[in-house]
Structures are given as C-alpha cells and as structure tokens.
Tab-separated table of C-alpha atoms in Angstrom:
chain	number	residue	atom	x	y	z
A	1	MET	CA	0.000	0.000	0.000
A	2	SER	CA	1.420	3.377	-1.002
A	3	ARG	CA	2.042	6.086	1.575
A	4	SER	CA	-0.355	8.486	-0.216
A	5	TYR	CA	-3.175	5.935	-0.040
A	6	VAL	CA	-2.626	5.411	3.711
A	7	VAL	CA	-2.710	9.177	4.302
A	8	PHE	CA	-5.958	9.428	2.304
A	9	VAL	CA	-7.627	6.709	4.382
A	10	VAL	CA	-6.539	8.274	7.685
A	11	LEU	CA	-7.747	11.725	6.608
A	12	GLY	CA	-11.065	10.223	5.542
A	13	VAL	CA	-11.602	8.652	8.961
A	14	VAL	CA	-10.705	11.872	10.783
A	15	LEU	CA	-12.954	14.023	8.602
A	16	GLY	CA	-15.787	11.529	8.996
A	17	ALA	CA	-15.513	11.732	12.799
A	18	LEU	CA	-15.607	15.528	12.622
A	19	VAL	CA	-18.557	15.742	10.252
A	20	ALA	CA	-20.722	12.951	11.713
A	21	PRO	CA	-22.036	14.898	14.764
A	22	PHE	CA	-23.212	17.747	12.548
A	23	ALA	CA	-24.843	15.325	10.125
A	24	TYR	CA	-26.646	13.670	13.042
A	25	ASP	CA	-27.907	16.995	14.364
A	26	ALA	CA	-29.164	17.990	10.927
A	27	ALA	CA	-30.933	14.667	10.489
A	28	THR	CA	-32.645	14.783	13.867
A	29	ALA	CA	-33.708	18.408	13.630
A	30	THR	CA	-36.276	17.944	10.865
A	31	GLY	CA	-38.892	15.307	11.739
A	32	GLY	CA	-40.648	16.217	14.937
A	33	THR	CA	-40.062	17.054	18.580
A	34	VAL	CA	-40.045	14.953	21.752
A	35	ALA	CA	-40.336	17.057	24.902
A	36	VAL	CA	-38.635	15.876	28.102
A	37	VAL	CA	-40.200	17.024	31.376
A	38	PRO	CA	-38.133	16.382	34.538
A	39	LEU	CA	-39.984	15.360	37.708
A	40	GLU	CA	-37.449	15.909	40.465
A	41	GLY	CA	-37.257	16.234	44.212
A	42	ALA	CA	-39.991	16.542	46.786
A	43	ILE	CA	-43.426	17.053	45.275
A	44	ASP	CA	-44.879	20.174	46.820
A	45	GLY	CA	-47.022	23.023	45.551
A	46	GLN	CA	-44.083	24.801	43.953
A	47	SER	CA	-42.682	21.807	42.100
A	48	ALA	CA	-46.141	20.592	41.081
A	49	ALA	CA	-46.948	24.008	39.595
A	50	GLY	CA	-43.752	23.950	37.552
A	51	VAL	CA	-44.202	20.407	36.236
A	52	SER	CA	-47.895	21.031	35.557
A	53	ALA	CA	-47.005	24.096	33.488
A	54	MET	CA	-44.482	22.112	31.465
A	55	LEU	CA	-46.951	19.287	30.816
A	56	ALA	CA	-49.574	21.818	29.746
A	57	GLU	CA	-47.064	23.447	27.403
A	58	ALA	CA	-46.096	20.060	25.957
A	59	ARG	CA	-49.639	18.944	25.197
A	60	GLN	CA	-50.845	22.327	23.899
A	61	ASN	CA	-47.826	23.173	21.741
A	62	PRO	CA	-48.487	21.893	18.197
A	63	SER	CA	-44.759	21.650	17.493
A	64	ILE	CA	-44.342	18.975	20.197
A	65	ASP	CA	-45.305	15.467	19.095
A	66	ALA	CA	-44.596	13.315	22.184
A	67	VAL	CA	-43.652	13.721	25.834
A	68	VAL	CA	-41.259	11.917	28.184
A	69	ILE	CA	-41.414	12.395	31.956
A	70	VAL	CA	-38.071	11.645	33.618
A	71	SER	CA	-38.703	10.842	37.292
A	72	ASN	CA	-36.208	11.323	40.083
A	73	SER	CA	-38.550	11.719	43.041
A	74	GLY	CA	-39.726	9.800	46.075
A	75	GLY	CA	-43.050	11.637	46.224
A	76	GLY	CA	-44.382	14.356	48.480
A	77	GLY	CA	-47.673	16.068	49.241
A	78	ALA	CA	-50.851	14.136	48.465
A	79	ALA	CA	-52.783	16.995	46.851
A	80	ALA	CA	-49.767	18.084	44.772
A	81	SER	CA	-49.226	14.493	43.611
A	82	GLU	CA	-52.891	14.189	42.652
A	83	GLU	CA	-52.589	17.351	40.573
A	84	LEU	CA	-49.593	15.924	38.725
A	85	TYR	CA	-51.470	12.669	38.108
A	86	LEU	CA	-54.341	14.599	36.547
A	87	GLN	CA	-51.965	16.672	34.413
A	88	ALA	CA	-50.163	13.535	33.215
A	89	LYS	CA	-53.479	11.869	32.426
A	90	ARG	CA	-54.591	14.832	30.331
A	91	THR	CA	-51.247	14.824	28.528
A	92	ALA	CA	-51.460	11.098	27.772
A	93	ALA	CA	-54.919	11.653	26.281
A	94	ALA	CA	-53.514	14.303	23.928
A	95	LYS	CA	-50.132	12.888	22.868
A	96	PRO	CA	-47.907	9.835	23.393
A	97	LEU	CA	-46.549	9.937	26.946
A	98	VAL	CA	-43.646	7.760	28.087
A	99	ALA	CA	-41.956	7.744	31.502
A	100	SER	CA	-38.316	7.126	32.335
A	101	VAL	CA	-37.383	6.354	35.933
A	102	ASP	CA	-33.938	7.658	36.766
A	103	ALA	CA	-33.177	7.026	40.440
A	104	THR	CA	-36.719	6.886	41.827
A	105	ALA	CA	-40.400	6.996	40.976
A	106	ALA	CA	-41.989	6.164	44.302
A	107	SER	CA	-45.285	7.029	45.925
A	108	GLY	CA	-46.481	10.396	44.574
A	109	ALA	CA	-43.948	10.289	41.734
A	110	TYR	CA	-45.248	6.887	40.638
A	111	TYR	CA	-48.784	8.277	40.977
A	112	THR	CA	-47.707	10.955	38.476
A	113	ILE	CA	-46.304	8.601	35.837
A	114	ALA	CA	-48.999	5.924	36.143
A	115	PRO	CA	-50.905	7.232	33.060
A	116	ALA	CA	-47.818	6.864	30.833
A	117	ASP	CA	-48.163	4.646	27.760
A	118	ALA	CA	-44.890	2.944	28.740
A	119	VAL	CA	-42.567	3.108	31.746
A	120	TYR	CA	-38.813	2.489	31.391
A	121	VAL	CA	-36.654	1.799	34.435
A	122	LYS	CA	-33.030	1.154	35.256
A	123	PRO	CA	-32.137	-2.012	37.170
A	124	ALA	CA	-31.211	0.122	40.188
A	125	SER	CA	-34.304	2.333	40.019
A	126	VAL	CA	-36.668	2.405	43.014
A	127	VAL	CA	-40.317	2.048	42.024
A	128	GLY	CA	-43.638	1.634	43.828
A	129	SER	CA	-44.677	2.478	47.396
A	130	VAL	CA	-48.311	2.860	46.371
A	131	GLY	CA	-49.795	4.267	49.557
A	132	VAL	CA	-50.420	7.280	51.770
A	133	LEU	CA	-49.108	8.357	55.148
A	134	ALA	CA	-50.083	11.234	57.378
A	135	THR	CA	-49.195	12.917	60.604
A	136	LEU	CA	-52.044	12.352	63.026
A	137	PRO	CA	-54.107	15.319	64.233
A	138	GLN	CA	-53.529	16.646	67.703
A	139	GLU	CA	-56.415	16.544	70.161
A	140	LEU	CA	-57.860	19.959	70.889
A	141	GLU	CA	-60.125	20.888	73.754
A	142	PRO	CA	-62.624	23.744	73.808
A	143	ASN	CA	-61.207	26.807	75.517
A	144	ASP	CA	-61.995	30.400	76.372
A	145	VAL	CA	-60.196	31.773	73.314
A	146	VAL	CA	-61.680	29.871	70.371
A	147	GLY	CA	-65.415	29.542	69.827
A	148	THR	CA	-67.002	26.874	67.629
A	149	THR	CA	-70.251	26.551	65.685
A	150	GLY	CA	-70.519	22.792	65.558
A	151	PRO	CA	-69.437	19.650	67.393
A	152	ASN	CA	-66.672	18.856	64.877
A	153	LYS	CA	-65.597	22.354	63.885
A	154	LEU	CA	-62.788	22.442	66.430
A	155	SER	CA	-61.457	18.920	65.910
A	156	GLY	CA	-62.588	18.095	62.369
A	157	GLY	CA	-63.939	14.767	63.591
A	158	ASP	CA	-62.700	11.910	65.709
A	159	GLU	CA	-59.720	9.691	64.949
A	160	ARG	CA	-61.849	7.073	63.214
A	161	GLU	CA	-63.109	9.653	60.748
A	162	PHE	CA	-59.579	10.936	60.151
A	163	LEU	CA	-58.381	7.413	59.359
A	164	TYR	CA	-61.260	7.058	56.921
A	165	VAL	CA	-60.025	10.135	55.082
A	166	LEU	CA	-56.548	8.600	54.962
A	167	GLU	CA	-57.940	5.332	53.645
A	168	SER	CA	-60.010	7.100	50.983
A	169	LEU	CA	-56.860	8.737	49.628
A	170	HIS	CA	-55.137	5.354	49.667
A	171	ARG	CA	-57.940	3.691	47.709
A	172	ALA	CA	-57.934	6.474	45.132
A	173	PHE	CA	-54.178	6.022	44.596
A	174	VAL	CA	-54.430	2.241	44.305
A	175	GLY	CA	-57.453	2.518	42.013
A	176	ALA	CA	-55.624	4.924	39.721
A	177	VAL	CA	-52.655	2.565	39.346
A	178	ILE	CA	-54.924	-0.400	38.613
A	179	ALA	CA	-56.920	1.593	36.061
A	180	GLN	CA	-53.858	2.984	34.284
A	181	ARG	CA	-51.690	-0.137	34.218
A	182	GLY	CA	-54.573	-2.424	33.291
A	183	GLU	CA	-53.657	-5.946	32.224
A	184	ARG	CA	-49.956	-5.128	32.396
A	185	LEU	CA	-50.163	-5.160	36.194
A	186	GLN	CA	-49.239	-8.568	37.615
A	187	LEU	CA	-50.108	-7.665	41.206
A	188	SER	CA	-53.476	-8.231	42.809
A	189	ARG	CA	-55.137	-5.290	44.502
A	190	ALA	CA	-54.225	-6.745	47.891
A	191	GLU	CA	-50.579	-7.084	46.863
A	192	LEU	CA	-50.490	-3.548	45.477
A	193	GLU	CA	-51.963	-2.215	48.719
A	194	GLN	CA	-48.956	-3.557	50.614
A	195	ALA	CA	-47.126	-0.444	49.326
A	196	ARG	CA	-43.852	-2.285	48.671
A	197	VAL	CA	-40.927	-0.693	46.906
A	198	TYR	CA	-39.320	-2.593	44.031
A	199	SER	CA	-36.076	-2.434	42.113
A	200	GLY	CA	-36.367	-1.629	38.425
A	201	GLY	CA	-36.079	-5.270	37.410
A	202	GLN	CA	-38.691	-6.324	39.957
A	203	ALA	CA	-40.999	-3.531	38.805
A	204	VAL	CA	-40.928	-4.941	35.278
A	205	GLU	CA	-41.709	-8.421	36.587
A	206	VAL	CA	-44.763	-7.269	38.572
A	207	GLY	CA	-46.042	-4.920	35.870
A	208	LEU	CA	-45.380	-1.558	37.483
A	209	ALA	CA	-42.926	-0.873	34.637
A	210	ASP	CA	-42.640	-2.110	31.078
A	211	ASP	CA	-38.971	-2.456	30.171
A	212	ILE	CA	-35.380	-1.876	31.229
A	213	GLY	CA	-33.843	1.207	29.669
A	214	GLY	CA	-32.720	4.761	30.287
A	215	ARG	CA	-34.154	8.028	29.104
A	216	GLU	CA	-32.829	7.505	25.565
A	217	ALA	CA	-34.886	4.329	25.272
A	218	ALA	CA	-37.918	6.207	26.581
A	219	ILE	CA	-37.365	8.997	24.062
A	220	ARG	CA	-37.100	6.519	21.199
A	221	GLU	CA	-40.303	4.820	22.312
A	222	ALA	CA	-42.124	8.151	22.533
A	223	ALA	CA	-40.925	9.032	19.029
A	224	ARG	CA	-42.033	5.636	17.737
A	225	ARG	CA	-45.503	6.092	19.209
A	226	ALA	CA	-45.697	9.500	17.527
A	227	ASN	CA	-44.607	7.941	14.196
A	228	LEU	CA	-41.462	10.075	14.028
A	229	ASP	CA	-38.595	8.805	11.902
A	230	THR	CA	-36.400	11.773	12.809
A	231	TYR	CA	-36.817	14.105	15.750
A	232	GLU	CA	-35.205	16.608	18.045
A	233	VAL	CA	-35.319	16.462	21.839
A	234	ARG	CA	-36.390	19.526	23.788
A	235	VAL	CA	-35.970	19.607	27.582
A	236	LEU	CA	-38.639	21.691	29.321
A	237	ARG	CA	-37.335	22.730	32.708
A	238	PRO	CA	-39.482	25.077	34.793
A	239	ASP	CA	-37.746	28.095	36.257
A	240	ASN	CA	-39.691	28.323	39.490
A	241	GLY	CA	-37.083	28.162	42.217
A	242	THR	CA	-34.962	25.611	44.022
A	243	VAL	CA	-35.704	21.900	43.686
A	244	ARG	CA	-35.797	20.395	47.191
A	245	PHE	CA	-34.668	16.816	47.776
A	246	VAL	CA	-35.279	14.720	50.885
A	247	SER	CA	-33.251	11.848	49.392
A	248	ARG	CA	-29.515	12.111	48.889
A	249	ALA	CA	-29.664	9.469	46.143
A	250	ASN	CA	-32.138	11.575	44.182
A	251	TYR	CA	-30.152	14.716	44.896
A	252	VAL	CA	-26.949	13.176	43.551
A	253	ALA	CA	-28.711	11.825	40.464
A	254	SER	CA	-30.306	15.170	39.629
A	255	ALA	CA	-29.127	17.552	36.936
A	256	ALA	CA	-31.300	20.417	38.221
A	257	PRO	CA	-29.306	23.663	38.068
A	258	ASP	CA	-30.637	24.893	41.421
A	259	ARG	CA	-31.182	22.172	44.009
A	260	ALA	CA	-30.954	21.679	47.765
A	261	LEU	CA	-30.921	18.696	50.115
A	262	VAL	CA	-33.411	19.181	52.966
A	263	SER	CA	-34.630	17.189	55.951
A	264	SER	CA	-37.807	15.147	55.644
A	265	SER	CA	-39.251	17.486	58.266
A	266	TYR	CA	-39.797	19.847	55.335
A	267	LEU	CA	-42.670	17.553	54.356
A	268	LEU	CA	-43.569	15.923	57.661
A	269	GLY	CA	-43.247	18.955	59.893
A	270	ASP	CA	-42.390	18.846	63.574
A	271	GLY	CA	-45.683	17.549	64.915
A	272	THR	CA	-47.360	20.942	65.082
A	273	GLY	CA	-49.636	22.753	62.667
A	274	GLY	CA	-52.147	19.984	62.021
A	275	PRO	CA	-52.079	16.756	59.982
A	276	VAL	CA	-50.139	16.452	56.723
A	277	PHE	CA	-51.217	13.989	54.021
A	278	LEU	CA	-48.312	12.626	51.998
A	279	THR	CA	-47.667	10.200	49.188
A	280	LEU	CA	-44.046	9.759	50.222
A	281	ALA	CA	-41.773	6.719	50.054
A	282	PRO	CA	-41.158	5.450	53.607
A	283	MET	CA	-37.364	5.476	53.355
A	284	TYR	CA	-37.502	9.270	53.158
A	285	ALA	CA	-39.507	9.687	56.358
A	286	GLY	CA	-36.818	8.525	58.780
A	287	ALA	CA	-34.965	11.759	59.527
A	288	VAL	CA	-37.672	13.281	61.676
A	289	GLU	CA	-38.488	13.185	65.376
A	290	PRO	CA	-40.527	10.034	66.179
A	291	ALA	CA	-43.203	12.105	67.884
A	292	ALA	CA	-43.878	14.008	64.664
A	293	VAL	CA	-45.435	11.103	62.797
A	294	GLU	CA	-47.069	7.863	63.822
A	295	ALA	CA	-47.087	5.094	61.213
A	296	ARG	CA	-50.242	3.058	61.396
A	297	GLU	CA	-51.868	0.502	59.139
A	298	VAL	CA	-55.408	1.649	58.569
A	299	ALA	CA	-58.582	0.214	57.144
A	300	ALA	CA	-61.772	2.073	56.389
A	301	PRO	CA	-63.835	2.085	59.582
A	302	SER	CA	-67.510	1.300	59.620
A	303	ARG	CA	-69.881	4.164	59.000
A	304	PRO	CA	-70.625	6.024	62.233
A	305	ALA	CA	-74.091	7.107	63.190
A	306	ALA	CA	-75.370	10.172	61.348
A	307	GLY	CA	-76.313	13.390	63.023
A	308	ASN	CA	-72.954	14.703	64.200
A	309	GLY	CA	-73.442	18.018	62.479
A	310	SER	CA	-70.951	17.642	59.609
A	311	THR	CA	-71.637	16.761	55.979
A	312	GLY	CA	-68.219	17.052	54.327
A	313	SER	CA	-66.692	14.015	52.675
A	314	ALA	CA	-63.266	12.940	51.492
A	315	SER	CA	-62.219	12.693	47.896
A	316	ALA	CA	-59.010	12.215	45.957
A	317	GLY	CA	-59.001	13.889	42.585
A	318	ASN	CA	-62.634	15.022	42.835
A	319	ALA	CA	-63.671	18.535	43.695
A	320	THR	CA	-67.320	17.653	44.329
A	321	GLY	CA	-66.668	16.242	47.779
A	322	ASN	CA	-67.738	12.642	47.250
A	323	ALA	CA	-65.434	9.732	47.945
A	324	THR	CA	-65.947	7.762	44.758
A	325	GLY	CA	-62.937	9.224	43.006
A	326	GLY	CA	-64.937	9.226	39.758
A	327	GLY	CA	-65.546	11.956	37.240
A	328	ALA	CA	-63.984	12.824	33.934
A	329	ASP	CA	-60.399	12.801	35.067
A	330	GLY	CA	-60.335	12.060	38.787
A	331	PRO	CA	-58.488	9.016	40.139
A	332	PRO	CA	-60.823	6.004	40.110
A	333	ALA	CA	-61.501	4.477	43.488
A	334	ALA	CA	-64.096	1.893	44.406
A	335	LEU	CA	-65.127	3.393	47.692
A	336	SER	CA	-68.391	3.542	49.548
A	337	PRO	CA	-69.629	6.975	50.686
A	338	ALA	CA	-67.554	8.573	53.391
A	339	PRO	CA	-68.957	8.626	56.890
A	340	ALA	CA	-70.615	11.808	58.020
A	341	GLY	CA	-68.013	14.077	59.503
A	342	ALA	CA	-65.068	12.998	57.351
A	343	THR	CA	-63.490	16.161	56.105
A	344	GLY	CA	-62.334	16.730	52.533
A	345	VAL	CA	-58.576	17.063	52.132
A	346	SER	CA	-57.926	17.401	48.408
A	347	ASP	CA	-59.279	19.593	45.654
A	348	GLY	CA	-58.101	17.180	42.950
A	349	ALA	CA	-58.822	18.529	39.469
A	350	ARG	CA	-58.336	22.231	38.951
C-alpha cells in the first residue's frame, strides 16, 4: 500500500468523525419534537406548579409530538401528587406519553407517571410504594379563646373519621394505578396495597414498569408512538425556584441547576400545625423526630351514626366532595360513601 493511499484513508476517517455529529444533528432536527419534562425532588405546591405548566405546554404546543417524563422523586404532598397525576393523564390523552425512571419513581412520583403509555426503568431504580401516610391530628379541647359553631368544627372529627379520610386517599391512589396499568399489572389489589418498593427489574416483573432502559430508550419509544422517523429532543425545565430533595440518592442523580438537600421534616413537619397527608416513600420519612409522625396501618372504619353536624366528605381527585374518586379525570376508586363528619382534604382537578 502506497504512503499516499494510507494518508488518504486516515484523513477520511478523521474528517468523517468531525462531520458525523453535525450530520446527526441535521438529520434529527427535521422530523418532529419529543419534549422531556423532569420530575425531580420533593413534590410540593411549587414543584407541582412547575411540572404542571411544562406538561400543559407540551400537550398544547403543536410543534411537540410526544412527551417523556423523567422521574427522580420519592413523592411528596398528596394533593400536589394528585394534581400531577391529573396533568399527566390529560397529557397522555392528547399525545404519546412515556416515563423514564432515573433514580426513583416512588409514591407520589409513581402516581404521576402511572398514566404513561410505557414506563422504562433502570435495574437500580426504586419504584412503587403505592400508599399514603399522614401525621395524626392533635387533640384539641374547647377553651376560652376559640369559639365553635358545631361539634366537629374544632377537631374536624374523631380519629376514626380521620383514618377514613386517609384510607379514601389510599384507595384512590391504588385505584388509579390499577386503572392505568390495566392488564400489564401482575399484582393483585391486595398485593399492590402492601405499598412495597421494588427495584427496576422487579418492577418490570410485577407490571409496574414495562422495560429496562434509560431516558434515551424512553425517548425513542415516545418518538415511535408519535410515528417520528427523525426528531429533536427539547428539555422543558421550569424556572420556578430551588428543587428540594429529601433523598440524597435523588439529589446526587439530579441535573437540576438549582437544588438543595433538605430534611424530611420539610414535608412531615415537627408535629405541630395539624395533619399532613403525603404520598411519600417510607425510606424518606426517617430523619424526623418520632413524635412528629405515627405510622399506622389503617382500614376504612364502619360508617358512624349520622347526626354529628358535619356533611363534608373525602375525595381524591374530585372537587365535588364525594369519595368515589370518579368523574372525567379524577383518580378512580371503588369506595363507599364517606362517613358523616369525614373532612375533605384534596381539591383534585383544577
């Protein structure tokens, strides 16, 4: 082989390596657009507002053809998680929606991605924890400072009624997962209600996820479902403040430009200020004073006698105040009417 021929071959390889990235960009910039929406950190009102805005933008923007939610969250507030579930459900009805689980999609974060057409996980991902926890209300006694107009206005009801509210939220969450996963779910309702956490591989086996793969696999699947041969990827990241993490694993895995690691007391509180309803993975609730939260397995109590002066009822994802969880886009939940006196805790659809 002549020296000139060798030089020509080497130059051809080098030039090909330099040109290829530009050729790839040009090829992928013409077909369509897949939007990536990060779901990161503790789910609270601030983060839910940001993610909701990005999902609304993705489904309403005609230049976006499919959406991928990338989850790196262990959950958070119950009402905020319900709002994200409803937003994801609306998005899935409008365009192909695929989820990619980075480090975690547990509790409220899994609630959010349940409507996805497909869920991709890594082997080391943490998935599941389908359940609700709450700090228990403190007993209050009538006093000379606060007046009341009804027997339950001061307390909101007795402990049995509070636990019914907690159980109604739980049933709505479980019902939503069953409805969205359908025949793909290999767990019975009783098994799902155990609120276990699974590795990515286990999640695929039990039907909480569909396949092993990272965000690139999820993006390709979203593009396939949108019938895109070529596409560009657009990351929609809300600019609405610091992303708060109660998990160091999620914090380390995050690419959020402004993030902070906080104690779980940010979500659970310090035992004062009334009950807090959370869809939060249990491993993130450990760094708080034991007196602040009491873990308790609950079941819906029997209906108490009527006539206690209160007519409110609990609902997850339903603004009408009934406990069926039905409606056009509310989380489905097979639940008998709430007992008189059970107070509503979530506004659901907005």
